XYZ file of C-alpha atoms in Angstrom:
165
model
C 6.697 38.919 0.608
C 7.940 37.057 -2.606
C 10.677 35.678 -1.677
C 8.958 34.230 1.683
C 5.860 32.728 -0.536
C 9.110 30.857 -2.684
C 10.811 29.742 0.521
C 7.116 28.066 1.574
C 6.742 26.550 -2.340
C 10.084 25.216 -2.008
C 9.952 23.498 1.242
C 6.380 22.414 1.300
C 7.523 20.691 -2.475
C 10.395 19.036 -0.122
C 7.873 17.624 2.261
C 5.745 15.864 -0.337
C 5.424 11.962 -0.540
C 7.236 9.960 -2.521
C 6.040 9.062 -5.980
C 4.493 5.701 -5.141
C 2.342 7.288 -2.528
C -0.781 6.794 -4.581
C 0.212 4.958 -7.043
C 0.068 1.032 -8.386
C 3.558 -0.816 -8.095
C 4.269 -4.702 -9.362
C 6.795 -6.828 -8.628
C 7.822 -10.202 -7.576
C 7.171 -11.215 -4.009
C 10.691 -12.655 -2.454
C 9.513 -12.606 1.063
C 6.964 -13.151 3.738
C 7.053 -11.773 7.073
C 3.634 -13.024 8.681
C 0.301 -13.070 7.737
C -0.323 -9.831 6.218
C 3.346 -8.666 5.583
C 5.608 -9.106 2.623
C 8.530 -8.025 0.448
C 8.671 -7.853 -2.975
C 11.380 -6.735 -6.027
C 10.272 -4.634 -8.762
C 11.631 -4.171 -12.205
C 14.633 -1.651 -10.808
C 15.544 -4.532 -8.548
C 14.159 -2.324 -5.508
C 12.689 -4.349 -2.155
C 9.274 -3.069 -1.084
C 8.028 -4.013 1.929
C 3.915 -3.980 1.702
C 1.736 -4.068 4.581
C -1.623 -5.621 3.344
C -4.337 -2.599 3.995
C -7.657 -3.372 5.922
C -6.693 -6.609 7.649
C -4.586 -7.723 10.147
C -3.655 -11.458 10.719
C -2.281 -12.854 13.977
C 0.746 -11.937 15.253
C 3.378 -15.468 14.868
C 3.496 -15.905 18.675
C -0.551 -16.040 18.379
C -2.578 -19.309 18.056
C -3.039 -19.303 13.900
C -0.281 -17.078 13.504
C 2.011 -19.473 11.649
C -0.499 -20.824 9.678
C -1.827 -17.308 8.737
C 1.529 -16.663 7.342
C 1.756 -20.038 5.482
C -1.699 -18.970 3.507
C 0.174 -16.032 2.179
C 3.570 -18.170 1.293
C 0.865 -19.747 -1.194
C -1.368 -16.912 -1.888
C 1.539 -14.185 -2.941
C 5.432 -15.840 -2.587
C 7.521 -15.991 -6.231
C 4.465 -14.566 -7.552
C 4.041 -11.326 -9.488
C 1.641 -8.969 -7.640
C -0.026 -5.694 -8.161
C -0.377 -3.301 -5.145
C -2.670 -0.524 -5.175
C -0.678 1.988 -2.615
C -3.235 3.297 0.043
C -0.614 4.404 2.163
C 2.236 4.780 3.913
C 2.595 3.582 7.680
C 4.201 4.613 10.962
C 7.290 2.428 10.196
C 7.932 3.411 6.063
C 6.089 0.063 5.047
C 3.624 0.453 2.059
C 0.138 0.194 2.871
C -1.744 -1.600 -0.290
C -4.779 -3.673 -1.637
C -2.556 -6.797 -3.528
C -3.623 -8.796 -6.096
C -1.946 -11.947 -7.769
C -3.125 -14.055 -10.740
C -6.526 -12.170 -10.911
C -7.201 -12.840 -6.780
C -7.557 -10.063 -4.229
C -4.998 -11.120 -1.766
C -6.279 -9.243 1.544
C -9.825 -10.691 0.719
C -8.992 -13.577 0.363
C -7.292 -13.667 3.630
C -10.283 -12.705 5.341
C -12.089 -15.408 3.097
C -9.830 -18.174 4.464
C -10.161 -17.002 7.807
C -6.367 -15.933 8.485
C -7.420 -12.278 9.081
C -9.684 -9.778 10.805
C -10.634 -7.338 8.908
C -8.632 -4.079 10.648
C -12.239 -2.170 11.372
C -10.151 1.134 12.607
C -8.546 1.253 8.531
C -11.428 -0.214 6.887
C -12.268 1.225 3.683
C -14.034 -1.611 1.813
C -16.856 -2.737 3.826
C -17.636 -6.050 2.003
C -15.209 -7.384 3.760
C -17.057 -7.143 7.041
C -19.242 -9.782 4.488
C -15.916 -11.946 4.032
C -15.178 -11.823 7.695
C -18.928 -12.487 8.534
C -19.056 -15.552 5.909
C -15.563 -16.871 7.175
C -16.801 -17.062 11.120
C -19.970 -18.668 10.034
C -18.251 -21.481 8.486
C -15.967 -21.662 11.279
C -13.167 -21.018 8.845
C -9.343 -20.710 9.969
C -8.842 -18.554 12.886
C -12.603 -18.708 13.639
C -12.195 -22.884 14.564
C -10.147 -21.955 17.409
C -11.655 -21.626 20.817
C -12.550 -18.593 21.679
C -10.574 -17.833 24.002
C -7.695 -18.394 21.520
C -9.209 -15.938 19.449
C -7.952 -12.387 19.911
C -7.569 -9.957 17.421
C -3.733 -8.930 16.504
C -4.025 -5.546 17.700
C -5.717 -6.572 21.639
C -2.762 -8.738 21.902
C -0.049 -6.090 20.619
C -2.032 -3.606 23.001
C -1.560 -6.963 25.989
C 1.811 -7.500 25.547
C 2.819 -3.371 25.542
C 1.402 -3.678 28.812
C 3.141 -6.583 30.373
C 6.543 -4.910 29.115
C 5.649 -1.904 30.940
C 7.259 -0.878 33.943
């Protein structure tokens, strides 16, 4: 029965996340992807890609996509961030909360109006405030028409569906 209850230890020990999996990391940011998607270096020269947690901005093909992703070139690029890891997604990214020069990053996204705040991950429910106060004042995303206005993961869902056979 020993050895058995050693062969469990030892494998379930293999199976365990990696170090940063809840942990803080900072680095420099070097790249970014879209609106809620970036890349940084930390200090052993390693690129981290870093999904921002609880919001989701529109996808670059959507109407305020590009300029979602410009608000983060000036929010987070060649600056040093801290990312508090939340998790780790479907495709290896880092999930975090990021911060740079004192400001919370995925707020302040939702602030500007270059992000919904990603109600099925939601952890932090002031920023259903954020979102609320952004709409109101007709902020970013929220000037479009509404018709333009669909959240990032209806259109993903849309366009898996035209693609379909």
């Amino acid at each position: 029965m020993k050895p058995l209850l050693a062969l469990f230890l030892v494998l379930f020990c293999s199976l365990a996340p990696p170090a940063y999996a809840t942990s803080v990391l900072n680095g420099r940011v070097i790249h970014i992807a879209d609106g809620d998607t970036l890349t940084l270096i930390d200090a052993d020269y390693q690129r981290i890609k870093v999904r921002l947690a609880e919001i989701d901005s529109p996808e670059k093909a959507q109407p305020y996509g590009h300029r979602a992703k410009q608000l983060l070139v000036s929010l987070a690029l060649k600056k040093t961030v801290e990312v508090t890891v939340i998790d780790i997604d479907q495709y290896g990214r880092i999930v975090g909360q990021v911060r740079a020069d004192g400001v919370d990053i995925n707020a302040e996204m939702v602030r500007q109006g270059a992000a919904w705040v990603y109600r099925r991950h939601l952890k932090r429910p002031a920023l259903l405030l954020d979102e609320q106060e952004a709409r109101k004042q007709a902020l970013g995303l929220w000037a479009l028409p509404e018709q333009e206005r669909m959240p990032p993961w209806q259109w993903r869902h849309l366009q898996r569906q035209s693609k379909a056979p």
